[in-house]
Amino acid sequence: MLSSKNSPEKINLRECSSRAAMRDESLLVEGCRKGKRRKQRELYEHYSPYMFAVAMRYAPSRLDAEDILQEAFLKVFEHIGTFRGDCPLEFWIKRIVINTALNHNRRKHVAYSFQDVAEIENLVPDVELTLSHYNFTELLGFVQKLPERCRLVFNLYAIEGYGHREIAEMLEITEGTSKSQYARAKLLLQEMIKENERVSYADARGR
Amino acid sequence: MPMREEDKFADDFKKALEGAKMDPGPVVWAEIESKLRHRQKRFWQGKAWLLVILLGIGLGLSLQKFSSPLRRGAAMPTQNGKVLVPNHSASFWGIMTQPRLEKHTVPRQSQTEPPLSFSQKSPPPPFSIEFRANPPKNFSQKAGNTFLLPLRENSAPEDYEKAPATPAPSQNQAQYLAAALPSWGAFPLPLSNPASRHWPQDTLQSPKAPKKQSRIPKSPWTVALAFGYQQFKPHLQQDYARYLARYLNAHQLTNIPTEQFFASLDEKTQSRFSFSALVQVAYQISTRWQLRTGLTYQHWQMTQQTNAYFIDRASQKPYAFISQLSAQDIQTDNLARSLRSLPGYNPNGLNLLNLNHLNENKSLQLEISYQYLSLPLEVGYVVGRHQRWSHSLWGGTSLDLFLQAKYQNPHLGSEKRLTLLENKAYRNVSMSLRMAWQSAYQLRPSLSLYAQPFFQQSLFARNQSDAYLRFAPFSFGLEGGIQWKF
């Protein structure tokens, strides 16, 4: 007997909605290719909240994130003709946002002066920290407070899931530097969280 | 993707941050839209320029084709029904390079066909005409009525001396030649030439023929004086919304309905009488290519009007953004004075001003003029020549030195000048791109009048701050002047 989760009706409904979404997406892409402003706006409104959160992770401030988002969407509209549809549109746009964020950082700091801080890696204690009671804004605040290079490596490794070798190629650094920057980011984040917890605890006791 | 190590800390972060959504606010789309519109505009402008250039080249080529004496020769009937078409590789007043003589047979339409448009009174020539710029030394007289005609440029009298004398033309032939030759840019043999002794002198005094030939300028230098009128578009609004949004964000002015503010923002800039005066020196590199530079004084004037105010959501009072940056304070001179006395006055940024408090809610108007001294460097290509007309296409850059900006508020009767020395708001030197189409009419061999429509675009913002209003104007205009060739 089929479970309700796998019932043919459910599958058909899911397939239908997925097909409808794909059709909508291809219509949106087609409209953007033709330069229709309404379709461009629809695409922007659909994807911008998600992409803005991505940009916020890579940028030190909201204004920088706005710049990244703006630049990325201009690139999206310019190069939408090259989108072949072999991956979801969302991934394609996200990739552009990340590349734009990396370029943005590269422009701000003419050359990355990544220092090898390999020794830190060994000093990072394996601390069990619970993040469940932090909301998105608080965690984003911690990430934004990280130094520029640590933030890039942390985002690419921990959130996007790239390996250190890929990150090294993307940022034109060595694999070792990528690892050490990640370790440093982790250490700084742990310190920030601990400090935050200490302040919260002190506040609670003060009351 | 390579295998990743287990990392609980990273996974927790990933779970919390991935897939999150945040509202970027209305400003980003407004800016994207404005840039898309701008790009679209530039795309069409580029296409329009390409079309103008292609049309110019086409026009030039066709002018060149029709202005050639070869074309006219082709229409000339001869006794045996054939015409001789000399195939020159340059136009009739250009330097004659490789003249070749080719015979073409053109069917004769009628025995009484008029000869050419230049002289309806002239009888059809009962002879063939042969053009030779540099006759060969072993030139021998051809059978029949053949005339050897040196052209204006490259004519070599000494070569002619070596050539045997041409037989004297008949009265009709001589009249015909006298009428036709000047419009072809060719001249009869000089009187000093032994070949011309047999020519009847009176027939050479045609009303169309120049009695006395002026000295033909040989120097490659030309000097020009001109005056121009232009319309310019200042591109002032491009980053205005962005600037204000940054200010609001930076000061955490969250109670301000920015959407409403930007929706009701109605800033108008209108170009007023703007002109340029220039002195130019051109150098002719080759028959087609020229270089020119000089000094141009540019005076741009515009009126800026804005209703930049909004209703504060909390107090329901109208407020205005008043900029205290650079010379903009003249815009709101008396408002600014009152503003300075208010608590929380920010001398280096925008200030919130309660219009009810000051009893002032009129739109703000400002008359601005900019004065620049430019040093252009342009390359020109002679697209075509037709009789006395010459058409060329010019393009290049210009270095623009800021001289002065003047701000006037007609409503308040106030005025402020910002000179080069005290200027901090504008770049002292900026750069522009220039393109022009020049049509010149030769009054004398050394003197021409010309007119040139042009387009000029600033390559980057002329004001210092990238975050504030972007002043990167473009202008269209018409310049007219006089040229001397040495």
XYZ file of C-alpha atoms in Angstrom:
693
model
C 0.000 0.000 0.000
C 1.268 3.394 -0.909
C 1.722 5.908 1.833
C -0.095 9.195 1.467
C 3.293 10.894 1.013
C 3.983 8.931 -2.135
C 0.472 8.731 -3.498
C 0.235 9.258 -7.291
C -2.086 12.237 -6.816
C 0.460 13.944 -4.602
C 3.282 13.162 -7.035
C 1.253 14.464 -9.951
C 0.410 17.629 -8.071
C 4.055 18.126 -7.160
C 5.144 17.484 -10.751
C 2.502 19.842 -12.053
C 3.520 22.631 -9.703
C 7.198 22.067 -10.526
C 6.436 22.130 -14.255
C 4.358 25.268 -13.810
C 7.219 26.883 -11.901
C 9.652 25.933 -14.655
C 7.311 27.293 -17.270
C 6.966 30.524 -15.304
C 10.745 30.686 -14.961
C 11.327 30.156 -18.666
C 8.697 32.789 -19.486
C 10.443 35.148 -17.108
C 13.829 34.433 -18.690
C 12.407 34.861 -22.177
C 10.860 38.200 -21.217
C 14.147 39.387 -19.708
C 16.014 38.306 -22.842
C 13.722 40.536 -24.854
C 14.462 43.371 -22.445
C 10.900 43.666 -21.129
C 11.025 45.871 -18.072
C 7.994 44.233 -16.418
C 9.559 40.777 -16.592
C 12.849 42.142 -15.312
C 11.051 43.625 -12.365
C 9.200 40.360 -11.705
C 12.480 38.459 -11.753
C 14.041 41.000 -9.442
C 11.141 40.922 -7.011
C 11.139 37.144 -6.949
C 14.838 36.592 -6.338
C 16.095 39.802 -4.727
C 15.148 39.012 -1.064
C 17.090 35.759 -1.161
C 20.012 37.264 -3.076
C 20.126 40.269 -0.785
C 20.613 37.933 2.190
C 23.490 36.312 0.280
C 25.015 39.709 -0.498
C 24.652 40.751 3.139
C 26.808 37.800 4.203
C 29.658 38.925 1.961
C 29.401 42.651 2.598
C 30.481 44.548 5.684
C 27.398 46.795 5.616
C 23.943 47.116 4.154
C 25.055 49.804 1.725
C 27.788 47.570 0.323
C 25.282 44.740 0.021
C 22.953 47.041 -1.921
C 25.797 47.901 -4.271
C 26.558 44.219 -4.790
C 22.915 43.362 -5.387
C 22.500 46.180 -7.848
C 25.632 45.298 -9.784
C 24.733 41.596 -9.775
C 21.232 42.135 -11.144
C 22.542 44.419 -13.861
C 24.883 41.575 -14.853
C 21.986 39.116 -14.708
C 19.919 41.235 -17.106
C 22.898 41.789 -19.359
C 23.905 38.134 -19.602
C 20.545 36.404 -19.297
C 20.915 35.443 -22.953
C 23.716 33.056 -21.955
C 21.566 31.228 -19.403
C 21.024 27.812 -20.953
C 18.701 26.418 -18.316
C 20.978 23.499 -17.372
C 20.760 24.533 -13.717
C 18.015 26.297 -11.753
C 17.911 30.025 -12.400
C 18.284 30.664 -8.678
C 21.708 28.940 -8.603
C 22.823 30.840 -11.661
C 21.852 34.186 -10.123
C 23.400 33.225 -6.783
C 26.674 32.403 -8.510
C 26.641 35.858 -10.139
C 25.920 37.502 -6.780
C 28.838 35.661 -5.153
C 31.218 36.517 -7.998
C 30.121 40.137 -7.858
C 30.695 40.179 -4.104
C 34.194 38.765 -4.578
C 34.961 41.345 -7.279
C 33.565 44.067 -5.084
C 35.919 43.076 -2.282
C 38.820 42.744 -4.698
C 38.215 46.271 -5.960
C 38.082 47.652 -2.445
C 41.317 45.936 -1.438
C 43.440 46.079 -4.529
C 45.246 42.900 -3.640
C 44.409 40.346 -1.015
C 47.207 40.252 1.481
C 46.282 36.895 2.943
C 48.687 35.967 5.636
C 49.246 32.369 6.434
C 47.989 31.907 9.922
C 48.366 28.157 9.982
C 49.343 28.164 13.600
C 45.844 29.356 14.538
C 44.310 26.233 13.121
C 45.860 24.162 15.867
C 44.763 26.581 18.535
C 41.063 26.480 17.665
C 39.453 24.614 20.529
C 36.700 22.222 19.614
C 34.042 24.039 21.609
C 30.416 22.952 21.571
C 28.366 26.094 21.006
C 24.646 26.046 20.490
C 23.461 28.464 17.813
C 19.812 27.524 17.964
C 18.850 30.448 20.176
C 20.382 33.006 17.793
C 18.271 34.437 15.034
C 19.370 35.201 11.493
C 20.123 38.885 12.114
C 22.356 38.141 15.093
C 24.343 35.480 13.252
C 24.607 37.729 10.208
C 25.947 40.463 12.485
C 28.681 38.115 13.712
C 29.665 37.165 10.164
C 29.722 40.799 9.075
C 32.035 41.671 11.933
C 34.657 39.225 10.651
C 37.694 40.662 8.876
C 37.213 40.911 5.118
C 39.239 37.855 4.066
C 38.030 35.632 6.887
C 34.456 36.504 5.974
C 34.969 35.529 2.341
C 36.575 32.192 3.168
C 34.033 31.403 5.899
C 31.101 32.127 3.592
C 32.521 30.133 0.710
C 33.487 27.139 2.867
C 30.853 26.959 5.578
C 27.760 28.296 3.824
C 28.261 27.726 0.084
C 30.030 24.408 0.592
C 33.101 24.977 -1.575
C 36.270 23.003 -0.782
C 39.491 24.735 0.215
C 41.068 23.927 -3.154
C 38.219 25.635 -5.030
C 38.333 28.610 -2.689
C 42.083 28.852 -3.220
C 41.513 29.010 -6.989
C 38.710 31.549 -6.686
C 40.638 33.895 -4.432
C 44.059 33.176 -5.944
C 45.565 32.054 -2.658
C 47.061 28.807 -1.469
C 44.973 26.016 -0.060
C 46.812 26.356 3.257
C 45.915 30.038 3.467
C 42.279 29.226 2.841
C 42.324 26.661 5.653
C 44.033 29.003 8.080
C 41.683 31.881 7.252
C 38.738 29.605 7.857
C 40.199 28.499 11.188
C 40.710 32.125 12.137
C 37.136 32.994 11.173
C 35.857 30.115 13.251
C 37.923 31.199 16.240
C 36.719 34.798 15.964
C 33.105 33.710 15.648
C 33.389 31.474 18.684
C 34.892 34.355 20.635
C 32.111 36.670 19.559
C 29.429 34.175 20.525
C 31.049 33.517 23.893
C 31.394 37.252 24.523
C 27.771 37.759 23.578
C 26.663 34.997 25.898
C 28.786 36.457 28.727
C 27.194 39.902 28.251
C 23.697 38.430 28.094
C 24.369 36.440 31.255
C 25.707 39.533 33.035
C 22.677 41.551 31.925
C 20.339 38.854 33.161
C 22.096 38.732 36.532
C 22.107 42.525 36.764
C 18.383 42.574 36.410
C 33.330 18.784 -5.133
C 36.007 17.329 -2.852
C 35.040 15.601 0.362
C 34.581 18.024 3.187
C 35.413 17.369 6.764
C 32.612 17.097 9.299
C 32.158 20.517 10.883
C 29.211 20.933 13.218
C 29.888 24.605 13.821
C 29.839 25.366 10.097
C 26.743 23.247 9.567
C 24.892 25.120 12.301
C 25.783 28.417 10.666
C 24.777 27.091 7.290
C 21.389 25.968 8.593
C 20.780 29.353 10.183
C 21.968 31.557 7.313
C 21.192 29.649 4.138
C 17.899 30.318 2.473
C 17.231 33.442 4.499
C 15.469 36.378 2.897
C 15.852 40.103 3.444
C 14.111 43.039 1.854
C 16.592 45.196 -0.055
C 14.219 48.182 -0.070
C 12.872 50.151 -3.025
C 15.998 52.150 -3.734
C 17.960 49.280 -5.295
C 15.351 48.547 -7.939
C 14.921 52.261 -8.642
C 18.624 52.463 -9.305
C 18.756 49.281 -11.379
C 15.882 50.569 -13.467
C 17.550 53.927 -13.968
C 20.792 52.248 -15.063
C 18.948 49.886 -17.406
C 17.188 52.854 -18.937
C 20.478 54.677 -19.236
C 22.131 51.668 -20.911
C 19.249 51.306 -23.292
C 19.534 54.963 -24.142
C 23.271 54.666 -24.717
C 22.680 51.603 -26.887
C 20.327 53.562 -29.136
C 22.611 56.576 -29.088
C 25.464 54.325 -30.217
C 23.334 52.928 -33.024
C 22.306 56.434 -34.050
C 25.929 57.538 -34.197
C 26.894 54.492 -36.211
C 24.113 55.292 -38.637
C 25.240 58.923 -38.894
C 28.826 57.819 -39.542
C 27.778 55.280 -42.150
C 25.495 57.804 -43.830
C 28.339 60.338 -43.751
C 30.759 57.937 -45.357
C 28.146 56.950 -47.913
C 27.377 60.560 -48.698
C 31.059 61.343 -48.964
C 31.706 58.459 -51.297
C 28.786 59.370 -53.492
C 29.864 63.016 -53.563
C 33.319 61.918 -54.542
C 31.948 59.743 -57.281
C 29.724 62.425 -58.748
C 32.267 65.177 -58.410
C 34.828 63.318 -60.510
C 35.384 64.657 -64.036
C 35.377 61.064 -65.184
C 31.688 60.865 -64.584
C 31.078 63.904 -66.714
C 33.344 62.619 -69.429
C 31.202 59.543 -69.612
C 28.201 61.597 -70.623
C 30.042 63.370 -73.399
C 29.186 62.197 -76.862
C 31.889 62.144 -79.481
C 31.888 62.043 -83.233
C 32.239 58.319 -83.482
C 29.726 57.595 -80.738
C 32.402 56.758 -78.222
C 33.535 58.607 -75.163
C 36.833 58.631 -73.449
C 36.614 58.167 -69.725
C 39.761 59.015 -67.848
C 39.953 56.925 -64.688
C 41.652 58.980 -62.002
C 42.070 57.678 -58.512
C 41.558 61.058 -56.844
C 38.900 63.721 -56.950
C 39.246 66.714 -59.223
C 40.882 68.957 -56.669
C 42.828 66.263 -54.910
C 46.345 65.278 -55.724
C 46.296 63.326 -58.915
C 48.029 60.075 -58.318
C 47.779 57.303 -60.884
C 45.865 58.627 -63.855
C 44.895 55.967 -66.284
C 42.989 56.248 -69.498
C 40.308 53.751 -70.246
C 37.968 53.641 -73.156
C 34.325 52.957 -72.544
C 31.638 52.787 -75.099
C 28.434 54.444 -74.082
C 25.453 54.111 -76.394
C 24.482 57.437 -77.763
C 20.918 58.325 -76.909
C 20.490 61.235 -79.221
C 22.545 63.358 -81.549
C 21.160 66.509 -79.954
C 21.742 65.462 -76.356
C 22.858 68.458 -74.283
C 26.506 68.198 -73.359
C 26.469 68.740 -69.612
C 24.596 70.564 -66.974
C 27.273 73.174 -66.389
C 26.505 75.061 -69.549
C 23.343 74.500 -71.456
C 24.419 77.116 -73.976
C 27.595 75.300 -74.887
C 27.316 73.258 -78.045
C 28.050 69.554 -77.840
C 31.773 69.124 -78.286
C 32.604 67.576 -81.617
C 35.810 66.190 -80.249
C 37.137 63.894 -77.591
C 38.886 65.116 -74.473
C 41.723 63.403 -72.784
C 42.876 64.217 -69.265
C 46.458 63.677 -68.365
C 48.018 64.912 -65.160
C 51.567 63.911 -66.021
C 51.957 63.336 -69.687
C 54.647 60.836 -70.574
C 57.836 62.261 -72.046
C 57.447 60.307 -75.242
C 53.966 61.738 -75.653
C 52.990 61.983 -79.255
C 50.085 63.768 -80.719
C 47.099 61.643 -81.377
C 45.179 61.778 -84.584
C 42.167 64.042 -84.621
C 41.258 66.835 -82.247
C 42.907 65.931 -78.988
C 43.640 68.385 -76.222
C 46.078 67.943 -73.475
C 44.828 69.573 -70.301
C 46.928 69.939 -67.189
C 44.908 69.716 -63.977
C 45.111 72.133 -61.104
C 47.324 70.039 -58.843
C 50.429 68.263 -60.006
C 50.454 70.002 -63.330
C 54.002 70.064 -64.514
C 54.642 72.827 -67.087
C 58.154 71.559 -67.724
C 56.675 68.250 -68.833
C 54.490 70.195 -71.141
C 57.409 72.041 -72.592
C 58.708 68.727 -73.732
C 55.405 67.706 -75.195
C 54.702 68.681 -78.791
C 52.350 71.598 -79.330
C 48.682 70.835 -79.349
C 46.786 71.995 -82.387
C 44.714 75.088 -81.869
C 41.072 74.425 -81.044
C 38.296 75.787 -83.151
C 36.186 78.681 -81.857
C 33.422 76.351 -80.657
C 35.836 74.012 -79.004
C 37.627 76.818 -77.229
C 34.358 78.314 -75.940
C 33.256 74.970 -74.754
C 36.494 74.343 -72.917
C 36.556 77.796 -71.388
C 33.116 77.243 -69.933
C 33.701 73.696 -68.875
C 37.190 73.657 -67.493
C 36.797 75.715 -64.317
C 33.935 73.574 -63.148
C 36.066 70.516 -63.772
C 38.864 72.019 -61.767
C 41.131 71.960 -64.788
C 42.826 74.844 -66.503
C 43.857 75.511 -70.028
C 47.522 75.529 -70.743
C 49.303 78.538 -69.266
C 49.899 81.320 -71.745
C 53.625 80.963 -71.308
C 53.367 77.463 -72.685
C 54.221 77.325 -76.372
C 51.265 75.056 -76.866
C 48.831 77.806 -75.941
C 50.106 80.378 -78.425
C 47.701 79.137 -81.039
C 44.704 79.433 -78.716
C 42.335 82.327 -79.382
C 42.802 84.526 -76.311
C 39.285 85.963 -76.209
C 37.674 82.549 -75.874
C 39.540 81.930 -72.663
C 37.810 84.867 -70.967
C 34.661 82.977 -70.148
C 32.477 84.508 -67.399
C 32.784 81.272 -65.486
C 36.525 81.061 -65.853
C 38.595 82.801 -63.155
C 40.390 85.764 -64.667
C 43.188 85.616 -62.225
C 44.158 82.584 -60.330
C 44.914 83.112 -56.618
C 47.932 81.613 -55.031
C 47.230 77.995 -54.145
C 48.096 77.389 -50.477
C 50.816 74.830 -49.979
C 51.230 74.815 -46.194
C 49.543 72.003 -44.244
C 48.485 74.419 -41.446
C 45.016 75.896 -41.045
C 43.762 78.304 -38.391
C 40.078 78.588 -37.527
C 37.945 80.914 -35.412
C 34.444 79.822 -34.512
C 31.464 80.425 -32.290
C 28.992 77.754 -31.272
C 25.612 77.252 -29.690
C 24.885 74.153 -27.680
C 22.192 72.392 -25.716
C 23.379 70.298 -22.833
C 21.852 67.693 -20.564
C 23.474 67.562 -17.167
C 22.566 64.045 -15.933
C 22.058 65.427 -12.494
C 19.460 63.066 -11.196
C 21.228 59.820 -11.728
C 22.463 59.188 -8.207
C 20.259 61.569 -6.325
C 17.926 58.919 -4.935
C 20.924 56.818 -3.986
C 22.563 59.678 -2.177
C 19.479 60.467 -0.161
C 18.927 56.804 0.637
C 22.474 56.529 1.945
C 21.892 59.566 4.084
C 18.674 58.182 5.489
C 20.330 54.867 6.228
C 23.378 56.424 7.791
C 21.282 58.581 10.082
C 18.749 55.855 10.771
C 15.883 58.088 9.791
C 13.476 55.222 9.714
C 10.280 57.194 10.147
C 10.691 58.837 6.764
C 8.581 57.321 4.021
C 11.316 57.151 1.404
C 9.090 55.537 -1.207
C 6.688 58.416 -1.003
C 9.537 60.869 -1.056
C 11.137 59.409 -4.169
C 7.781 59.007 -5.857
C 6.991 62.667 -5.353
C 10.507 63.909 -6.104
C 10.280 66.093 -9.160
C 13.608 67.646 -9.961
C 13.843 69.407 -13.293
C 16.918 70.693 -14.996
C 16.551 72.838 -18.055
C 19.369 73.951 -20.297
C 19.502 77.660 -21.056
C 21.538 79.552 -23.652
C 24.956 77.911 -23.692
C 27.746 78.784 -26.068
C 31.352 78.143 -26.949
C 34.054 80.218 -28.629
C 37.111 78.577 -30.096
C 40.435 79.085 -31.805
C 41.759 76.033 -33.587
C 44.877 75.027 -35.437
C 44.711 72.083 -37.830
C 47.517 70.191 -39.481
C 46.987 68.225 -42.671
C 48.743 64.879 -42.350
C 47.688 63.575 -45.750
C 45.050 64.351 -48.352
C 42.423 62.748 -46.147
C 43.655 62.891 -42.572
C 44.017 65.942 -40.362
C 44.817 66.695 -36.729
C 43.591 69.711 -34.842
C 43.883 71.300 -31.445
C 43.207 74.704 -29.938
C 41.412 76.422 -27.099
C 37.671 76.432 -26.490
C 35.826 78.536 -23.973
C 32.574 76.902 -22.915
C 29.780 78.625 -21.050
C 26.940 76.377 -19.929
C 23.797 77.652 -18.279
C 20.905 75.792 -16.747
C 17.987 76.145 -14.385
C 17.416 73.574 -11.684
C 14.072 73.308 -9.985
C 13.084 70.839 -7.325
C 10.168 70.089 -5.060
C 12.308 67.969 -2.755
C 10.081 67.703 0.273
C 8.228 64.963 2.065
C 5.644 64.533 4.785
C 7.022 63.098 7.989
C 4.929 60.089 8.919
C 5.188 60.722 12.658
C 4.454 64.432 12.776
C 2.524 64.782 9.508
C 4.553 67.896 8.761
C 6.240 68.711 5.466
C 10.016 68.511 5.565
C 12.685 69.254 2.985
C 16.148 67.930 2.460
C 18.454 70.877 2.338
C 21.963 70.269 1.213
C 24.711 72.299 2.757
C 27.341 70.807 0.524
C 29.573 73.086 -1.512
C 27.802 75.853 -3.317
C 24.364 74.346 -3.133
C 23.586 76.413 -0.068
C 22.784 79.393 -2.231
C 19.745 77.462 -3.312
C 18.159 77.978 0.038
C 20.058 80.922 1.349
C 17.543 82.296 3.801
C 16.344 78.845 4.746
C 19.900 77.855 5.458
C 20.397 80.823 7.746
C 17.398 79.763 9.786
C 18.527 76.206 9.653
C 21.901 76.972 11.170
C 20.201 78.137 14.312
C 18.302 74.869 14.681
C 19.596 72.212 17.070
C 21.212 69.224 15.374
C 22.359 71.197 12.352
C 24.756 69.174 10.211
C 27.110 71.460 8.238
C 28.469 68.641 6.065
C 25.386 66.839 4.898
C 21.678 67.021 4.333
C 19.510 68.506 6.995
C 15.891 67.928 7.738
C 14.018 71.132 7.621
C 10.490 71.624 8.869
C 8.878 73.735 6.200
C 5.926 74.603 8.413
C 8.288 75.999 10.963
C 9.853 78.339 8.417
C 6.641 78.946 6.535
C 8.342 78.027 3.264
C 7.014 75.391 0.942
C 7.709 76.766 -2.500
C 9.696 74.792 -5.011
C 13.323 75.723 -5.035
C 14.842 77.262 -8.137
C 18.474 77.803 -8.926
C 20.190 79.217 -12.004
C 23.618 77.745 -12.514
C 26.323 78.543 -15.022
C 29.582 76.680 -15.575
C 32.603 78.039 -17.376
C 35.253 75.736 -18.752
C 38.365 76.190 -20.878
C 38.955 73.176 -23.078
C 41.939 71.865 -24.939
C 40.655 69.557 -27.682
C 42.697 67.056 -29.657
C 40.853 65.675 -32.641
C 41.485 63.637 -35.742
C 39.603 64.422 -38.922
C 38.892 62.427 -42.032
C 37.872 64.138 -45.256
C 34.874 62.157 -46.333
C 34.209 63.941 -49.605
C 34.723 67.018 -51.734
C 32.370 68.477 -54.235
C 33.372 71.584 -56.123
C 33.942 74.141 -53.347
C 32.455 72.027 -50.602
C 34.426 69.745 -48.387
C 32.957 67.418 -45.757
C 34.867 65.797 -42.946
C 34.249 63.752 -39.840
C 36.055 64.661 -36.627
C 36.486 62.764 -33.407
C 38.665 63.050 -30.342
C 38.912 64.073 -26.747
C 39.096 67.322 -24.893
C 40.651 68.256 -21.571
C 38.319 70.619 -19.743
C 39.659 72.994 -17.136
C 37.111 74.269 -14.606
C 37.140 78.062 -14.522
C 34.113 79.116 -12.548
C 30.626 78.158 -11.459
C 27.976 80.716 -10.634
C 24.804 80.079 -8.663
C 21.899 82.470 -8.589
C 18.597 82.235 -6.840
C 16.255 84.591 -8.720
C 13.585 84.219 -6.054
C 15.907 85.373 -3.294
C 18.072 87.604 -5.479
C 21.187 85.944 -4.094
C 24.312 84.955 -5.973
C 27.419 82.930 -5.272
C 30.536 82.376 -7.356
C 32.818 79.413 -7.067
C 36.161 80.032 -8.746
C 38.962 77.662 -9.630
C 40.986 78.537 -6.539
C 38.223 78.096 -3.983
C 36.571 75.197 -5.773
C 36.339 71.942 -3.876
C 33.123 70.644 -5.368
C 34.225 70.089 -8.974
C 37.204 68.417 -10.555
C 39.613 71.029 -11.794
C 40.341 68.986 -14.885
C 37.911 66.611 -16.545
C 37.724 64.914 -19.908
C 35.162 64.713 -22.706
C 34.638 62.844 -25.897
C 33.836 64.901 -28.994
C 32.499 64.039 -32.412
C 31.698 66.488 -35.179
C 30.691 66.665 -38.804
C 32.257 69.594 -40.615
C 31.090 71.062 -43.892
C 33.328 73.779 -45.286
C 32.754 76.089 -48.246
C 35.828 77.443 -49.962
C 35.452 81.169 -50.609
C 39.018 81.501 -51.849
C 41.806 78.970 -52.068
C 43.028 80.054 -48.645
C 39.728 81.054 -47.009
C 36.745 78.891 -46.080
C 33.579 79.189 -44.067
C 32.471 76.163 -42.110
C 29.683 74.807 -39.970
C 29.863 71.764 -37.767
C 27.217 70.010 -35.733
C 28.862 68.244 -32.824
C 28.254 65.965 -29.874
C 30.211 66.094 -26.639
C 30.026 63.714 -23.678
C 31.864 63.955 -20.365
C 33.794 60.779 -19.751
C 33.353 60.889 -15.993
C 31.595 62.949 -13.328
C 32.784 66.523 -13.144
C 31.943 66.891 -9.480
C 34.207 65.512 -6.805
C 31.910 63.296 -4.798
C 30.826 60.094 -6.507
C 28.075 59.610 -3.966
C 26.449 62.952 -4.604
C 24.844 64.228 -7.766
C 26.646 62.941 -10.798
C 27.394 65.848 -13.095
C 28.491 64.254 -16.348
C 26.835 66.375 -18.999
C 26.511 65.703 -22.696
C 25.757 68.349 -25.261
C 24.717 68.794 -28.860
C 25.554 71.939 -30.709
C 26.422 73.760 -33.865
C 29.641 75.666 -34.407
C 30.300 77.987 -37.268
C 33.429 79.874 -38.205
C 36.088 80.835 -40.661
C 39.277 79.015 -41.673
C 42.534 80.301 -43.113
C 44.932 78.056 -44.916
C 48.493 79.301 -45.061
